[in-house]
XYZ file of C-alpha atoms in Angstrom:
286
model
C 101.019 89.076 82.343
C 100.219 92.556 83.649
C 102.899 94.734 85.266
C 102.165 97.642 87.607
C 104.735 100.433 87.568
C 104.733 102.696 90.603
C 106.589 105.990 90.410
C 105.631 105.802 86.744
C 106.265 109.461 85.981
C 109.702 109.513 87.632
C 112.984 109.580 85.742
C 113.396 105.793 85.913
C 109.710 104.911 85.954
C 109.023 106.538 82.599
C 111.745 104.447 80.987
C 110.351 101.317 82.656
C 106.896 102.040 81.245
C 108.246 102.730 77.762
C 110.312 99.534 77.707
C 107.395 97.409 78.863
C 105.130 98.933 76.220
C 107.788 98.278 73.562
C 107.915 94.649 74.725
C 104.163 94.322 74.209
C 103.443 93.771 77.902
C 100.178 95.071 79.426
C 101.197 97.973 81.660
C 99.480 99.740 84.495
C 100.969 102.968 85.790
C 100.379 104.479 89.201
C 100.565 108.257 89.497
C 99.141 110.959 91.730
C 97.868 112.924 88.744
C 96.824 110.890 85.692
C 95.783 114.041 83.796
C 99.373 115.253 83.582
C 101.145 111.875 83.415
C 101.969 112.079 79.694
C 102.539 108.316 79.410
C 102.445 106.313 76.165
C 99.171 105.347 74.556
C 97.847 101.999 75.716
C 99.082 102.354 79.295
C 96.334 101.846 81.867
C 96.868 104.811 84.182
C 95.602 104.611 87.763
C 95.408 107.421 90.267
C 97.135 106.455 93.493
C 99.734 107.431 96.046
C 102.222 105.061 97.688
C 102.043 107.142 100.862
C 98.356 106.126 101.054
C 98.361 102.339 100.532
C 94.570 102.077 100.258
C 94.742 104.067 97.011
C 97.003 101.436 95.463
C 94.740 98.420 95.896
C 92.610 99.004 92.791
C 95.677 99.203 90.567
C 97.023 95.945 92.026
C 94.006 93.809 91.146
C 95.006 91.234 88.543
C 98.648 92.331 88.509
C 101.314 89.631 88.397
C 104.495 91.704 88.628
C 105.315 94.989 90.314
C 107.983 97.640 89.857
C 108.183 99.277 93.259
C 109.355 102.837 93.805
C 110.819 103.166 97.317
C 108.590 104.765 99.964
C 109.763 103.361 103.306
C 106.996 104.853 105.442
C 104.336 102.615 103.882
C 106.408 99.872 102.242
C 105.048 97.067 104.414
C 101.436 98.047 103.795
C 101.949 98.338 100.033
C 103.797 95.023 99.839
C 101.079 93.337 101.919
C 98.479 94.678 99.502
C 100.519 93.328 96.591
C 100.683 89.916 98.220
C 96.939 89.926 98.847
C 96.407 90.773 95.174
C 98.480 87.786 94.069
C 101.587 89.624 92.839
C 104.317 87.033 92.325
C 107.360 89.158 91.544
C 108.554 92.553 92.771
C 111.484 94.524 91.375
C 112.550 97.263 93.763
C 114.253 100.506 92.834
C 116.776 100.621 95.655
C 120.256 102.138 96.023
C 123.856 101.042 96.394
C 123.846 103.061 99.622
C 122.240 100.094 101.406
C 125.687 98.500 101.413
C 126.801 101.143 103.921
C 125.702 99.725 107.258
C 127.366 102.395 109.397
C 123.988 103.740 110.453
C 125.004 107.235 109.352
C 123.920 106.917 105.726
C 120.530 108.584 105.242
C 119.916 107.012 101.834
C 121.010 103.569 102.957
C 118.603 103.505 105.892
C 115.807 104.833 103.674
C 116.121 102.112 101.043
C 116.948 99.312 103.456
C 113.484 99.596 104.997
C 111.875 98.923 101.625
C 114.162 96.006 100.815
C 113.397 94.334 104.130
C 109.657 94.727 103.671
C 109.824 93.022 100.276
C 112.291 90.323 101.305
C 110.227 89.347 104.346
C 106.991 89.169 102.329
C 107.875 85.862 100.679
C 107.258 87.304 97.203
C 109.982 86.717 94.593
C 112.167 89.813 94.475
C 115.022 91.549 92.703
C 116.731 94.646 94.105
C 118.097 97.145 91.605
C 120.745 99.220 93.404
C 122.040 102.089 91.262
C 125.028 104.074 92.407
C 124.768 107.841 91.913
C 122.400 108.883 89.141
C 123.857 111.045 86.394
C 120.602 112.988 86.622
C 121.657 114.354 90.010
C 123.693 116.983 88.194
C 120.431 118.521 86.986
C 119.450 119.753 90.416
C 123.029 120.314 91.579
C 124.273 122.269 88.570
C 121.332 122.892 86.258
C 120.287 126.296 87.640
C 123.790 127.812 87.515
C 124.531 126.334 84.080
C 121.301 127.743 82.684
C 121.694 131.154 84.305
C 125.457 131.717 84.220
C 127.212 128.959 82.302
C 129.159 128.010 85.416
C 129.404 125.148 87.913
C 130.594 125.724 91.476
C 131.542 122.563 93.345
C 134.179 121.108 95.677
C 136.450 118.161 94.883
C 136.729 118.830 91.162
C 139.084 115.871 90.721
C 136.814 113.446 92.576
C 135.569 110.765 90.157
C 132.082 109.248 90.244
C 130.644 106.264 88.358
C 127.401 107.956 87.327
C 124.648 105.783 85.894
C 122.109 106.749 83.226
C 118.513 106.348 84.429
C 117.656 104.500 81.221
C 120.162 101.776 82.134
C 118.581 101.394 85.566
C 115.232 100.922 83.849
C 116.714 98.411 81.409
C 117.927 96.220 84.274
C 114.614 96.548 86.097
C 112.603 95.535 83.042
C 114.891 92.586 82.379
C 114.283 91.384 85.942
C 110.535 91.929 85.574
C 110.181 90.001 82.337
C 112.895 87.352 82.397
C 113.491 84.493 84.798
C 116.752 83.926 86.613
C 116.880 87.167 88.596
C 114.968 86.175 91.713
C 116.848 86.882 94.919
C 119.490 88.947 93.140
C 120.648 92.414 94.232
C 122.232 94.278 91.341
C 124.587 97.187 91.991
C 124.661 99.427 88.920
C 127.164 102.028 87.776
C 128.013 103.771 84.579
C 130.842 102.334 82.453
C 133.497 104.792 83.644
C 134.760 106.800 86.586
C 134.580 110.451 85.569
C 135.686 113.449 87.619
C 133.368 116.326 88.349
C 135.488 118.629 86.195
C 135.219 116.170 83.300
C 131.472 115.893 83.834
C 131.246 119.630 83.278
C 133.357 119.311 80.114
C 131.005 116.602 78.840
C 127.976 118.805 79.447
C 129.723 121.693 77.700
C 130.423 119.413 74.757
C 126.786 118.367 74.568
C 125.650 122.000 74.697
C 128.415 123.193 72.362
C 129.168 126.149 74.593
C 131.625 127.016 77.320
C 130.810 126.106 80.908
C 133.290 127.141 83.593
C 134.088 124.931 86.544
C 134.838 126.887 89.720
C 136.319 124.964 92.641
C 134.806 125.925 96.007
C 135.400 124.674 99.533
C 133.257 121.982 101.165
C 131.841 124.603 103.557
C 130.851 126.831 100.665
C 129.274 123.826 98.953
C 127.438 122.921 102.149
C 125.802 126.340 102.219
C 125.009 126.286 98.504
C 123.612 122.750 98.433
C 121.639 123.355 101.611
C 119.372 125.645 99.629
C 118.109 122.698 97.594
C 118.265 119.620 99.830
C 118.048 118.459 103.459
C 121.183 118.641 105.587
C 121.587 114.831 105.894
C 121.605 114.508 102.113
C 124.112 117.341 101.771
C 126.455 115.618 104.211
C 126.019 112.304 102.419
C 126.891 113.817 99.022
C 129.905 115.694 100.379
C 131.047 112.537 102.138
C 130.879 110.549 98.923
C 132.939 113.174 97.104
C 135.548 113.438 99.841
C 135.935 109.659 99.873
C 136.063 109.441 96.076
C 138.937 111.928 95.998
C 140.979 109.506 98.121
C 139.465 106.161 97.110
C 138.297 106.430 93.486
C 135.220 104.274 92.794
C 135.413 101.448 90.288
C 132.815 100.929 87.565
C 131.080 97.548 87.377
C 129.672 95.870 84.277
C 126.340 94.786 85.791
C 124.227 96.624 83.219
C 125.891 94.776 80.350
C 125.870 91.416 82.129
C 122.138 91.634 82.879
C 120.855 93.283 79.702
C 123.503 92.336 77.133
C 124.001 95.999 76.239
C 126.877 98.174 77.549
C 125.979 100.931 79.986
C 125.666 104.442 78.570
C 128.504 106.898 79.165
C 128.080 110.206 80.960
C 128.681 111.968 77.638
C 125.678 110.064 76.254
C 123.612 111.120 79.255
C 124.645 114.763 78.737
C 123.656 114.580 75.067
C 120.296 113.037 75.980
C 119.627 115.868 78.438
C 121.130 118.815 76.582
C 117.729 120.489 76.422
C 117.467 120.462 80.214
C 120.468 122.800 80.418
C 119.168 125.376 77.943
C 120.035 128.948 79.036
C 117.283 130.914 80.738
C 117.031 133.287 77.758
C 116.406 130.334 75.420
C 113.714 128.932 77.722
C 111.921 132.302 77.742
C 112.182 132.600 73.969
C 110.717 129.114 73.514
């Protein structure tokens, strides 16, 4: 059984590849730049781009199962190519945002397109729907932590149920390799609801240095976040935080139920990524 991993150099994709290799499964990895992929030995790396479906066909030949990174613009073409190649099972990296059918959720609409393309193909499928990734704090807070040792954010008491990318990969690989997951849509969270202020404390603990949390207004956050992401995403993130402050999210045990192993805490995630928050002076010295 050969598995093709698309988005193989992404935060989840790398873990998917590593787990499949550890399981002794033949793995193909799709990436735009094989020369810089840095994937484990033994992985058959193919050059390809999901935004150009014709470049994916060679990697699909002889593949039985597919881990699909979400690219809605070409999802139907890629899934059709997978079907033509004889792929019998697709596990989709989706998002819990698809559950919001208001029509105003940018992420939900984005991922829903991919889910529909796969569901309507007739191929066996599993949708892996993580809630907010713990790794989002890297782009939200990483620069200011590295440069100043400070985090500026609104809604400091708003809890989130952040999920470790390795746990998302663990569920995806379980669905790829084991039977009994066809037609299932798994919402994933971390094991705890943790406020933004406590997230900063956990990062400080992992780094063993002080990091200040500075509460700012939503308008100030809108301006700050707008420097790094599109306006619809900014509004989505701020909306989640505002809602969480009033309606705290509840963690679910899906990771443990599917994999048999408890989900990793945010403190564990912070420890795993401590090097990503190294101060600018330390990066230069290295």
